[in-house]
Coordinates of C-alpha atoms in Angstrom, one line a residue:
Chain X
M1 CA 121.7 87.7 90.0
T2 CA 119.9 85.7 87.3
A3 CA 117.2 87.2 85.1
A4 CA 114.5 85.1 86.8
V5 CA 115.4 86.5 90.2
L6 CA 115.4 90.0 89.0
Y7 CA 112.1 89.4 87.3
E8 CA 110.5 88.0 90.5
I9 CA 111.8 91.0 92.4
L10 CA 110.2 93.4 89.9
Q11 CA 106.8 91.6 90.3
L12 CA 107.0 91.7 94.1
A13 CA 108.1 95.3 94.0
G14 CA 104.9 96.2 92.2
I15 CA 102.8 94.2 94.7
L16 CA 104.6 95.9 97.6
A17 CA 104.1 99.4 96.2
F18 CA 100.4 98.9 95.7
A19 CA 100.0 97.2 99.1
I20 CA 101.7 100.1 100.8
S21 CA 99.4 102.6 98.9
G22 CA 96.3 100.6 100.0
A23 CA 97.5 100.3 103.6
L24 CA 98.2 104.0 103.8
V25 CA 94.6 104.7 102.7
G26 CA 93.4 102.2 105.4
V27 CA 95.5 104.0 108.1
R28 CA 94.2 107.4 107.0
R29 CA 90.6 106.0 107.3
G30 CA 91.2 104.8 110.8
L31 CA 90.7 101.0 110.0
D32 CA 92.0 98.5 112.6
I33 CA 95.1 96.4 112.0
L34 CA 93.2 93.7 110.1
G35 CA 91.3 96.2 108.0
V36 CA 94.6 97.7 107.0
I37 CA 95.9 94.3 106.1
V38 CA 92.8 93.5 104.1
V39 CA 92.7 96.7 102.0
G40 CA 96.5 96.6 101.6
S41 CA 96.6 93.0 100.4
F42 CA 93.6 93.3 98.1
T43 CA 95.2 96.4 96.5
G44 CA 98.5 94.5 96.2
V45 CA 97.3 91.3 94.6
G46 CA 93.9 92.4 93.4
G47 CA 95.0 93.6 90.0
G48 CA 96.9 90.4 89.3
I49 CA 93.9 88.3 90.4
L50 CA 91.7 90.3 88.0
R51 CA 94.2 89.7 85.2
D52 CA 94.3 86.0 85.9
M53 CA 90.5 85.8 85.8
L54 CA 90.4 87.7 82.5
L55 CA 93.1 85.4 81.0
G56 CA 91.6 82.1 82.4
V57 CA 94.5 81.3 84.9
H58 CA 92.8 79.2 87.6
P59 CA 93.3 79.5 90.5
P60 CA 95.0 83.0 90.3
V61 CA 98.8 82.9 90.7
S62 CA 98.5 84.9 94.0
F63 CA 96.5 82.0 95.5
T64 CA 99.2 79.5 94.9
H65 CA 102.5 81.4 94.9
W66 CA 102.8 82.4 98.5
P67 CA 105.4 85.2 98.2
N68 CA 102.9 87.5 96.5
L69 CA 100.5 87.4 99.5
A70 CA 103.4 87.4 102.0
V71 CA 104.9 90.6 100.6
A72 CA 101.5 92.3 100.5
V73 CA 100.7 91.4 104.1
A74 CA 104.2 92.4 105.3
G75 CA 104.0 95.7 103.5
S76 CA 100.6 96.4 105.0
L77 CA 101.8 95.5 108.5
A78 CA 104.9 97.7 108.2
V79 CA 102.6 100.6 107.2
F80 CA 100.4 100.0 110.2
F81 CA 103.3 100.5 112.6
V82 CA 105.4 103.0 110.7
H83 CA 103.6 105.7 108.6
P84 CA 103.8 109.4 108.0
G85 CA 101.6 111.8 109.9
I86 CA 98.2 112.8 108.6
T87 CA 99.4 115.8 106.6
R88 CA 101.9 113.8 104.6
I89 CA 100.1 110.5 104.2
R90 CA 98.3 111.4 101.0
Y91 CA 101.6 112.3 99.3
F92 CA 103.0 108.9 100.0
E93 CA 99.8 107.2 98.8
V94 CA 100.2 108.9 95.4
V95 CA 103.9 108.0 95.1
F96 CA 103.5 104.3 96.0
D97 CA 100.5 104.1 93.8
A98 CA 102.5 105.5 90.9
F99 CA 105.2 102.8 91.4
G100 CA 102.6 100.0 91.5
L101 CA 100.9 101.4 88.4
G102 CA 104.0 101.6 86.4
L103 CA 105.4 98.2 87.3
F104 CA 102.1 96.4 86.8
T105 CA 101.2 98.0 83.5
A106 CA 104.5 97.3 81.9
N107 CA 104.9 93.8 83.3
G108 CA 101.4 92.8 82.5
A109 CA 101.7 94.0 78.9
A110 CA 105.1 92.4 78.4
I111 CA 103.9 89.0 79.7
A112 CA 100.7 89.1 77.6
F113 CA 102.5 90.2 74.4
A114 CA 105.4 87.6 74.9
S115 CA 102.7 84.9 75.3
G116 CA 101.4 85.6 71.8
Q117 CA 98.5 88.1 72.3
T118 CA 98.2 91.0 69.9
P119 CA 99.6 94.4 70.9
L120 CA 96.1 95.8 71.5
T121 CA 95.1 92.9 73.8
A122 CA 98.5 93.1 75.6
I123 CA 98.1 96.8 76.3
L124 CA 94.6 96.2 77.6
V125 CA 95.7 93.4 79.9
G126 CA 98.6 95.5 81.2
T127 CA 96.4 98.6 81.7
I128 CA 93.6 96.6 83.5
T129 CA 96.1 94.8 85.7
A130 CA 97.6 98.1 86.7
I131 CA 94.4 100.0 87.2
G132 CA 92.5 97.1 88.8
G133 CA 94.3 97.1 92.1
G134 CA 93.7 100.8 92.6
V135 CA 90.1 100.5 91.6
I136 CA 89.5 97.7 94.2
R137 CA 91.2 99.9 96.8
D138 CA 89.1 102.9 96.1
V139 CA 85.8 101.1 95.7
L140 CA 86.5 99.3 99.0
V141 CA 86.9 102.5 100.9
N142 CA 84.1 104.1 99.0
T143 CA 85.8 106.8 96.9
V144 CA 85.7 107.6 93.2
P145 CA 88.6 105.6 91.8
G146 CA 91.8 107.6 91.1
V147 CA 91.8 106.5 87.5
L148 CA 88.8 108.8 86.9
T149 CA 90.2 111.8 88.7
R150 CA 94.0 111.7 89.0
E151 CA 96.2 113.6 86.5
L152 CA 97.2 111.5 83.4
Y153 CA 96.6 108.3 85.4
A154 CA 95.2 106.1 82.6
V155 CA 97.4 107.9 80.0
S156 CA 100.5 106.9 82.0
A157 CA 99.3 103.3 82.3
I158 CA 98.6 103.0 78.5
L159 CA 101.9 104.7 77.7
G160 CA 103.9 102.3 79.9
A161 CA 102.1 99.3 78.5
G162 CA 102.7 100.4 75.0
I163 CA 106.4 101.0 75.5
A164 CA 106.8 97.6 77.2
V165 CA 105.1 95.9 74.2
G166 CA 107.5 97.9 71.9
V167 CA 110.6 96.7 73.9
V168 CA 109.5 93.1 73.6
A169 CA 108.7 93.5 69.9
L170 CA 112.2 94.9 69.4
G171 CA 113.7 91.8 71.0
G172 CA 114.1 92.9 74.6
S173 CA 113.4 90.6 77.6
E174 CA 110.2 91.0 79.6
T175 CA 112.4 92.2 82.5
L176 CA 113.9 95.0 80.4
A177 CA 110.4 95.9 79.1
T178 CA 109.1 96.1 82.7
V179 CA 112.0 98.4 83.7
I180 CA 111.8 100.7 80.8
G181 CA 108.0 100.8 80.4
G182 CA 107.5 101.0 84.1
A183 CA 110.0 103.9 84.5
C184 CA 108.3 105.9 81.7
A185 CA 104.8 105.4 83.3
I186 CA 106.0 106.3 86.8
V187 CA 107.9 109.5 85.6
L188 CA 104.9 110.7 83.5
R189 CA 102.4 110.0 86.3
L190 CA 104.5 111.8 89.0
A191 CA 105.5 114.7 86.7
S192 CA 101.9 115.3 85.7
R193 CA 101.0 115.5 89.4
K194 CA 104.0 117.7 90.3
L195 CA 103.4 120.1 87.4
G196 CA 99.6 119.9 87.6
W197 CA 99.1 118.7 84.0
H198 CA 95.5 118.1 83.3
L199 CA 93.6 116.9 80.3
P200 CA 90.8 119.1 79.1
K201 CA 87.5 119.0 81.0
P202 CA 84.1 119.2 79.3
R203 CA 82.5 122.6 79.0
M204 CA 79.2 122.4 80.8
R205 CA 76.6 125.0 79.9
E206 CA 75.0 125.8 83.3
T207 CA 72.2 127.7 81.5
P208 CA 71.4 125.6 78.5
A209 CA 69.7 127.1 75.5
T210 CA 65.9 126.7 75.4
G211 CA 65.0 123.1 74.5
A212 CA 68.6 122.0 74.3
Chain E
M1 CA 69.1 61.8 106.2
T2 CA 72.1 61.1 104.0
A3 CA 75.3 63.0 104.1
A4 CA 74.6 64.5 100.7
V5 CA 71.3 65.9 101.8
L6 CA 72.8 67.4 105.0
Y7 CA 75.6 68.9 102.9
E8 CA 73.2 70.5 100.5
I9 CA 71.2 71.9 103.4
L10 CA 74.3 73.5 104.9
Q11 CA 75.1 75.2 101.5
L12 CA 71.6 76.5 101.1
A13 CA 71.6 77.7 104.8
G14 CA 74.7 79.8 104.0
I15 CA 73.0 81.3 100.9
L16 CA 69.8 81.9 102.8
A17 CA 71.6 83.7 105.7
F18 CA 73.5 86.0 103.4
A19 CA 70.4 86.7 101.3
I20 CA 68.5 87.7 104.4
S21 CA 71.3 90.0 105.5
G22 CA 71.3 91.6 102.1
A23 CA 67.6 92.0 101.9
L24 CA 67.5 93.6 105.3
V25 CA 70.0 96.2 104.1
G26 CA 67.8 96.7 101.1
V27 CA 64.7 97.2 103.2
R28 CA 66.5 99.6 105.5
R29 CA 67.6 101.6 102.5
G30 CA 64.0 101.8 101.3
L31 CA 64.5 99.9 98.0
D32 CA 61.4 98.6 96.2
I33 CA 60.5 94.9 96.1
L34 CA 62.7 94.1 93.2
G35 CA 65.6 96.1 94.5
V36 CA 65.4 94.1 97.7
I37 CA 65.4 90.8 95.7
V38 CA 68.4 91.9 93.6
V39 CA 70.6 93.0 96.6
G40 CA 69.5 89.9 98.6
S41 CA 70.1 87.5 95.7
F42 CA 73.5 89.0 94.8
T43 CA 74.6 88.8 98.4
G44 CA 73.4 85.2 98.7
V45 CA 74.9 83.8 95.6
G46 CA 77.6 86.4 94.8
G47 CA 80.4 85.0 97.0
G48 CA 79.9 81.5 95.4
I49 CA 80.0 83.0 91.9
L50 CA 83.2 84.9 92.7
R51 CA 84.7 81.6 94.0
D52 CA 83.7 79.8 90.8
M53 CA 85.2 82.5 88.7
L54 CA 88.4 82.3 90.7
L55 CA 88.5 78.5 90.4
G56 CA 87.5 78.3 86.7
V57 CA 84.0 76.7 87.2
H58 CA 82.0 77.9 84.1
P59 CA 79.2 78.7 84.3
P60 CA 79.1 79.3 88.0
V61 CA 77.1 76.6 90.0
S62 CA 74.4 79.1 91.0
F63 CA 73.6 79.7 87.3
T64 CA 72.8 76.0 86.7
H65 CA 71.8 74.6 90.1
W66 CA 68.4 76.4 90.5
P67 CA 67.8 75.8 94.3
N68 CA 70.6 78.3 95.1
L69 CA 68.9 81.2 93.4
A70 CA 65.4 80.0 94.5
V71 CA 66.5 80.0 98.1
A72 CA 68.1 83.5 97.8
V73 CA 65.0 84.9 96.1
A74 CA 62.6 83.3 98.6
G75 CA 64.6 84.6 101.6
S76 CA 64.7 88.1 100.1
L77 CA 60.9 88.0 99.5
A78 CA 60.2 86.8 103.0
V79 CA 62.3 89.7 104.4
F80 CA 60.4 92.2 102.2
F81 CA 57.1 91.2 103.8
V82 CA 58.2 90.3 107.3
H83 CA 61.1 92.2 108.9
P84 CA 61.9 93.9 112.2
G85 CA 61.3 97.6 112.8
I86 CA 63.9 100.1 112.0
T87 CA 65.5 100.1 115.4
R88 CA 66.2 96.4 115.4
I89 CA 67.0 95.8 111.8
R90 CA 70.7 96.4 112.0
Y91 CA 71.0 93.8 114.7
F92 CA 69.5 91.1 112.5
E93 CA 71.7 92.2 109.6
V94 CA 74.7 91.4 111.7
V95 CA 73.5 88.1 112.9
F96 CA 72.5 86.7 109.6
D97 CA 75.7 88.1 108.0
A98 CA 77.7 86.2 110.7
F99 CA 75.9 82.9 109.8
G100 CA 76.5 83.4 106.1
L101 CA 80.2 84.3 106.8
G102 CA 80.8 81.2 109.0
L103 CA 79.1 78.7 106.7
F104 CA 80.7 80.0 103.5
T105 CA 84.2 80.3 104.8
A106 CA 84.3 76.8 106.3
N107 CA 82.5 75.2 103.4
G108 CA 84.6 76.9 100.7
A109 CA 87.8 76.0 102.4
A110 CA 86.8 72.4 103.0
I111 CA 85.8 71.9 99.3
A112 CA 89.0 73.5 98.0
F113 CA 91.2 71.5 100.4
A114 CA 89.4 68.2 99.7
S115 CA 89.8 68.9 95.9
G116 CA 93.6 68.9 96.3
Q117 CA 94.5 72.6 96.8
T118 CA 97.2 73.5 99.4
P119 CA 96.0 74.7 102.8
L120 CA 97.0 78.3 102.0
T121 CA 95.0 78.3 98.8
A122 CA 92.0 76.5 100.5
I123 CA 91.9 79.1 103.3
L124 CA 92.1 81.9 100.7
V125 CA 89.3 80.4 98.7
G126 CA 87.1 80.0 101.7
T127 CA 87.8 83.5 103.1
I128 CA 87.1 85.2 99.7
T129 CA 83.9 83.2 99.2
A130 CA 82.7 84.2 102.6
I131 CA 83.8 87.9 102.4
G132 CA 82.8 88.2 98.7
G133 CA 79.0 88.2 99.2
G134 CA 79.2 90.9 101.9
V135 CA 81.5 93.1 99.9
I136 CA 79.1 92.9 96.9
R137 CA 76.2 93.8 99.1
D138 CA 78.0 96.8 100.7
V139 CA 79.5 98.1 97.5
L140 CA 76.0 97.9 95.8
V141 CA 74.4 100.0 98.5
N142 CA 77.5 102.3 98.6
T143 CA 78.9 101.7 102.0
V144 CA 82.4 100.8 103.2
P145 CA 82.4 97.0 103.3
G146 CA 81.9 95.5 106.8
V147 CA 85.1 93.4 106.3
L148 CA 87.1 96.6 106.8
T149 CA 85.2 98.0 109.8
R150 CA 83.4 95.2 111.7
E151 CA 84.9 93.6 114.8
L152 CA 87.2 90.5 114.0
Y153 CA 85.3 90.0 110.7
A154 CA 88.2 88.8 108.6
V155 CA 89.8 87.1 111.6
S156 CA 86.6 85.0 112.1
A157 CA 86.6 84.1 108.4
I158 CA 90.3 83.0 108.4
L159 CA 89.9 81.1 111.6
G160 CA 86.8 79.2 110.4
A161 CA 88.5 78.4 107.1
G162 CA 91.6 77.2 108.9
I163 CA 89.7 74.9 111.3
A164 CA 87.7 73.5 108.4
V165 CA 90.9 72.6 106.6
G166 CA 92.2 71.0 109.8
V167 CA 89.1 68.9 110.2
V168 CA 89.4 67.6 106.6
A169 CA 93.2 67.0 107.1
L170 CA 92.4 64.9 110.2
G171 CA 90.0 62.7 108.1
G172 CA 86.7 64.4 108.8
S173 CA 84.1 64.9 106.0
E174 CA 83.5 68.2 104.3
T175 CA 80.1 68.3 106.1
L176 CA 81.7 67.9 109.5
A177 CA 84.3 70.5 108.6
T178 CA 81.6 73.0 107.6
V179 CA 79.8 72.5 110.8
I180 CA 82.8 72.8 113.1
G181 CA 84.6 75.5 111.2
G182 CA 81.4 77.4 110.6
A183 CA 80.4 77.3 114.3
C184 CA 83.7 78.6 115.4
A185 CA 83.6 81.5 113.0
I186 CA 80.0 82.4 113.9
V187 CA 80.7 82.3 117.6
L188 CA 83.9 84.4 117.4
R189 CA 82.3 87.0 115.1
L190 CA 79.2 87.4 117.3
A191 CA 81.2 87.3 120.6
S192 CA 83.6 90.0 119.3
R193 CA 80.6 92.2 118.5
K194 CA 78.8 91.5 121.8
L195 CA 81.9 92.1 123.8
G196 CA 83.2 94.9 121.7
W197 CA 86.5 93.2 120.9
H198 CA 88.6 95.3 118.6
L199 CA 91.9 94.9 117.0
P200 CA 94.3 97.8 117.6
K201 CA 93.9 100.9 115.4
P202 CA 96.8 102.9 114.0
R203 CA 98.1 105.8 116.0
M204 CA 97.7 108.9 113.9
R205 CA 99.8 111.9 114.7
E206 CA 97.4 114.8 114.1
T207 CA 100.3 117.3 114.4
P208 CA 103.2 115.5 112.8
A209 CA 106.8 116.5 113.6
T210 CA 108.4 118.9 111.3
G211 CA 109.3 117.3 108.0
A212 CA 107.8 113.9 109.0
Chain T
M1 CA 72.8 93.2 54.3
T2 CA 73.5 89.8 55.6
A3 CA 72.3 88.5 58.9
A4 CA 75.9 88.5 60.3
V5 CA 76.3 92.1 59.6
L6 CA 73.0 93.1 61.1
Y7 CA 73.9 91.0 64.2
E8 CA 77.3 92.7 64.6
I9 CA 75.5 96.1 64.3
L10 CA 73.1 95.2 67.0
Q11 CA 75.9 94.2 69.3
L12 CA 77.8 97.4 68.6
A13 CA 74.7 99.5 69.1
G14 CA 74.3 98.1 72.6
I15 CA 78.0 98.9 73.4
L16 CA 77.5 102.4 71.9
A17 CA 74.4 103.1 73.9
F18 CA 76.0 102.0 77.2
A19 CA 79.2 103.9 76.4
I20 CA 77.2 107.1 75.8
S21 CA 75.3 106.7 79.1
G22 CA 78.6 106.2 80.9
A23 CA 80.3 109.1 79.2
L24 CA 77.3 111.4 80.0
V25 CA 77.7 110.5 83.7
G26 CA 81.4 111.3 83.4
V27 CA 80.7 114.7 81.8
R28 CA 78.1 115.5 84.5
R29 CA 80.7 114.7 87.2
G30 CA 83.2 117.0 85.6
L31 CA 85.8 114.3 84.8
D32 CA 88.6 115.2 82.3
I33 CA 88.6 113.8 78.8
L34 CA 90.4 110.5 79.7
G35 CA 88.2 110.0 82.7
V36 CA 85.1 110.3 80.4
I37 CA 86.7 107.8 78.0
V38 CA 87.5 105.4 80.8
V39 CA 84.0 105.4 82.4
G40 CA 82.3 105.3 79.0
S41 CA 84.4 102.4 77.8
F42 CA 84.1 100.3 80.9
T43 CA 80.3 100.9 80.8
G44 CA 80.2 99.9 77.2
V45 CA 82.3 96.8 77.2
G46 CA 82.2 95.9 81.0
G47 CA 79.0 93.9 80.9
G48 CA 80.3 91.7 78.1
I49 CA 83.6 91.2 79.8
L50 CA 81.8 90.1 83.0
R51 CA 79.7 87.7 80.9
D52 CA 82.8 86.2 79.3
M53 CA 84.4 85.8 82.7
L54 CA 81.3 84.0 83.9
L55 CA 81.1 81.7 80.9
G56 CA 84.9 81.0 80.7
V57 CA 85.7 82.9 77.5
H58 CA 89.4 83.8 77.8
P59 CA 90.4 86.5 77.0
P60 CA 87.1 88.3 76.8
V61 CA 85.9 89.1 73.3
S62 CA 86.2 92.8 73.8
F63 CA 90.0 92.3 74.3
T64 CA 90.5 90.7 70.9
H65 CA 87.7 92.0 68.7
W66 CA 88.8 95.6 68.3
P67 CA 85.5 97.2 67.0
N68 CA 84.0 96.8 70.5
L69 CA 86.5 99.0 72.2
A70 CA 86.7 101.4 69.2
V71 CA 83.0 102.0 69.2
A72 CA 83.0 102.5 73.0
V73 CA 85.9 105.0 72.8
A74 CA 84.4 106.8 69.8
G75 CA 81.0 107.2 71.6
S76 CA 82.7 108.5 74.7
L77 CA 84.7 111.0 72.8
A78 CA 81.7 112.2 70.9
V79 CA 79.9 112.8 74.2
F80 CA 82.8 114.7 75.6
F81 CA 82.6 117.2 72.7
V82 CA 78.9 117.3 72.1
H83 CA 76.5 116.8 75.0
P84 CA 73.3 118.4 76.3
G85 CA 73.4 121.1 79.0
I86 CA 73.3 120.2 82.7
T87 CA 69.5 120.3 83.0
R88 CA 68.9 117.8 80.2
I89 CA 71.9 115.4 80.7
R90 CA 70.2 113.1 83.2
Y91 CA 67.4 112.5 80.8
F92 CA 69.8 111.4 78.0
E93 CA 71.6 109.2 80.5
V94 CA 68.5 107.3 81.2
V95 CA 67.4 106.9 77.6
F96 CA 70.8 105.6 76.4
D97 CA 71.0 103.3 79.4
A98 CA 67.6 101.8 78.6
F99 CA 68.8 101.0 75.0
G100 CA 72.0 99.4 76.3
L101 CA 70.0 97.4 78.8
G102 CA 67.5 96.1 76.3
L103 CA 70.0 95.2 73.6
F104 CA 72.4 93.5 76.0
T105 CA 69.8 91.5 77.9
A106 CA 68.1 90.1 74.9
N107 CA 71.3 89.4 73.0
G108 CA 73.1 87.8 75.9
A109 CA 70.1 85.5 76.7
A110 CA 69.7 84.6 73.0
I111 CA 73.4 83.7 72.6
A112 CA 73.4 81.6 75.8
F113 CA 70.2 79.7 75.0
A114 CA 71.2 79.1 71.4
S115 CA 74.5 77.7 72.7
G116 CA 72.7 75.0 74.7
Q117 CA 72.3 76.5 78.2
T118 CA 69.0 76.0 80.0
P119 CA 66.4 78.9 79.9
L120 CA 67.1 79.8 83.5
T121 CA 70.9 80.1 82.9
A122 CA 70.3 81.9 79.6
I123 CA 68.1 84.5 81.3
L124 CA 70.6 84.9 84.1
V125 CA 73.4 85.4 81.7
G126 CA 71.5 88.0 79.7
T127 CA 70.3 89.9 82.8
I128 CA 73.8 90.0 84.3
T129 CA 75.4 91.1 81.0
A130 CA 72.9 93.9 80.8
I131 CA 73.0 95.0 84.4
G132 CA 76.8 94.6 84.7
G133 CA 77.8 97.5 82.6
G134 CA 75.5 99.9 84.5
V135 CA 76.7 98.6 87.9
I136 CA 80.3 99.1 86.9
R137 CA 79.5 102.7 85.8
D138 CA 77.6 103.5 89.0
V139 CA 80.1 101.9 91.3
L140 CA 83.0 103.7 89.6
V141 CA 81.4 107.1 90.1
N142 CA 80.4 106.1 93.6
T143 CA 76.6 106.0 93.4
V144 CA 74.0 103.3 94.4
P145 CA 73.5 101.4 91.1
G146 CA 70.4 102.2 89.1
V147 CA 69.4 98.5 89.2
L148 CA 68.5 99.0 92.8
T149 CA 66.7 102.3 92.5
R150 CA 65.3 102.9 89.0
E151 CA 61.8 102.0 88.0
L152 CA 61.3 98.4 86.8
Y153 CA 65.0 98.2 85.8
A154 CA 65.6 94.6 86.7
V155 CA 62.1 93.6 85.6
S156 CA 62.7 95.1 82.2
A157 CA 66.0 93.2 81.9
I158 CA 64.4 89.8 83.0
L159 CA 61.4 90.3 80.7
G160 CA 63.6 91.1 77.7
A161 CA 65.8 88.1 78.3
G162 CA 62.8 85.8 78.7
I163 CA 61.2 87.0 75.5
A164 CA 64.5 86.6 73.6
V165 CA 64.8 83.0 74.9
G166 CA 61.2 82.4 73.8
V167 CA 61.8 83.7 70.3
V168 CA 64.8 81.4 69.9
A169 CA 62.8 78.5 71.4
L170 CA 60.2 79.1 68.7
G171 CA 62.8 78.9 66.0
G172 CA 63.6 82.6 65.6
S173 CA 67.2 83.7 64.9
E174 CA 69.4 85.3 67.6
T175 CA 69.1 88.6 65.6
L176 CA 65.3 88.4 65.7
A177 CA 65.4 87.5 69.4
T178 CA 67.6 90.5 70.1
V179 CA 65.4 92.9 68.2
I180 CA 62.1 91.7 69.8
G181 CA 63.3 91.1 73.3
G182 CA 65.3 94.3 73.3
A183 CA 62.4 96.4 72.1
C184 CA 60.2 95.0 74.8
A185 CA 62.7 95.7 77.5
I186 CA 63.4 99.3 76.2
V187 CA 59.7 100.1 76.0
L188 CA 58.9 98.8 79.4
R189 CA 61.8 100.6 81.0
L190 CA 61.1 103.9 79.4
A191 CA 57.3 103.6 79.9
S192 CA 57.8 102.8 83.6
R193 CA 60.0 105.9 84.0
K194 CA 57.6 108.2 82.0
L195 CA 54.6 107.0 83.9
G196 CA 56.3 106.7 87.3
W197 CA 55.5 103.0 87.7
H198 CA 57.0 101.7 90.9
L199 CA 57.0 98.4 92.5
P200 CA 55.9 98.4 96.1
K201 CA 58.3 99.5 98.8
P202 CA 58.6 97.9 102.2
R203 CA 56.5 99.3 105.0
M204 CA 58.9 100.4 107.7
R205 CA 57.6 100.8 111.2
E206 CA 59.4 103.9 112.5
T207 CA 58.2 103.2 116.0
P208 CA 58.3 99.4 116.3
A209 CA 56.2 97.6 118.8
T210 CA 58.0 96.7 122.1
G211 CA 60.5 93.9 121.7
A212 CA 59.9 93.7 118.0

């Protein structure tokens, strides 16, 4: 298997993971088959479209490279017909979302850095690509996006993007960077959920001092 | 009447229809006059702005071609002063939304295909232009977008875009493609609502098997 | 202090004001420290990123000019640690939001007009830049955006943008336009809230006439 094929597979795997997470949310919300396909597909390719709009790639790759949309639609359809029962569906949403997050953040950062952007810009591009699909999914179904509420969500994305940039800076290929950075992000995200790691929350004074 | 004038009228008719649907939602939600204008205008020109961002047209046509915004604002103002009572307003929202959907999907797809994009890309551009305005409207007023819940909504958009591409491929003008594709989309959308056509919904097992 | 430095300070002040308003919403909603940073930062730099996407600036300035993001993150962090009690927090949200609104609308319009856009396009660019950050903040935390519900919100933005364009048209610098247009927008917005100025709301007939 050549590097190019492996690379394409990694990209499609990220799209598939996000599409599945989106379709699962659609199924849980009781959408019809096309609603499930729409939310699944937008979740799968939405982050990449946002990235292309930010970087000035017109039209976005997912509009012209048909496998991206095909994989997203196929994943959504599969979820419509085969999915876990209501009590388990949220768990699978989180797991597939974590895989999409990790693959997209590392891949986006590696591409951007390899194409000559600074490390800061590359990490931002990767993080926004990864978070974008999930935000589109959550805004569509009218929920507060997971990036604001899930354990170590943005931290995992930033970490994965940073590691991917580091791998490319040390001479690794974009494929290697995607694998290593993605794996770190996925592990951190799922471990933080499993172990209930939280970042500190603000201390709210319910009875503020006079005139505060 | 020359072809160019007819073409401009079709584009403005789509903007007007979407603006009216948005303004009706604003009125139903009890927004003030400027809130009604904002949600109406964003709904009217939002899909086209999204299309221009995706295709790399800077700044978007609606920012430089003043009739677009003028029509959207005028339609919103008209709705503010003259609108049906609360029990009928949802019906008019749906009808004007269907006209905007049909005109935008067919017109967007015809333009994109005539400008050299592949049929797949052209259909995607048309569909997203058409769905975009409605999604902006529904997200602004904090509802789950109609594309996820309304009967045959995305199906109508995709069908209209596909027919428009077919008309252009057979040698028809973009105006003809907009009329035929748009009419098909509007008829299918309104018929599906009238007749209660639904796509299948997922079967949820409320009491999943052990370990499922 | 040179004009360029003053100009940069004005831009960063707008980002800081919006970031603080976003972070305050995040604190009120009980997000953890990173959630507060994410919503604060997106609010601070989101409007400018949207403007750059509309105008075709790739990648957006905030991705490459690090002080923008640094100021947004610093402001969010400061709010996380030091913020008013629950009964006063909404008041501060509104005040900082007004400062962000005024600075962004005047500055965006002045830049666009000085770069050769028509007055209409310049006012639209300024208004959308100013409103964009607040819409992103409110959509993220799942509320109807303030632009649709707050007193004279869009009016203040349009007025500030128009005055800024006028100042540049009369030969003033972009810095002067930002200061004068921004001050007018801030004063109008805060006065309208203080004095409870409202635009008229639609008259809804709860019991519509037969067949209406």
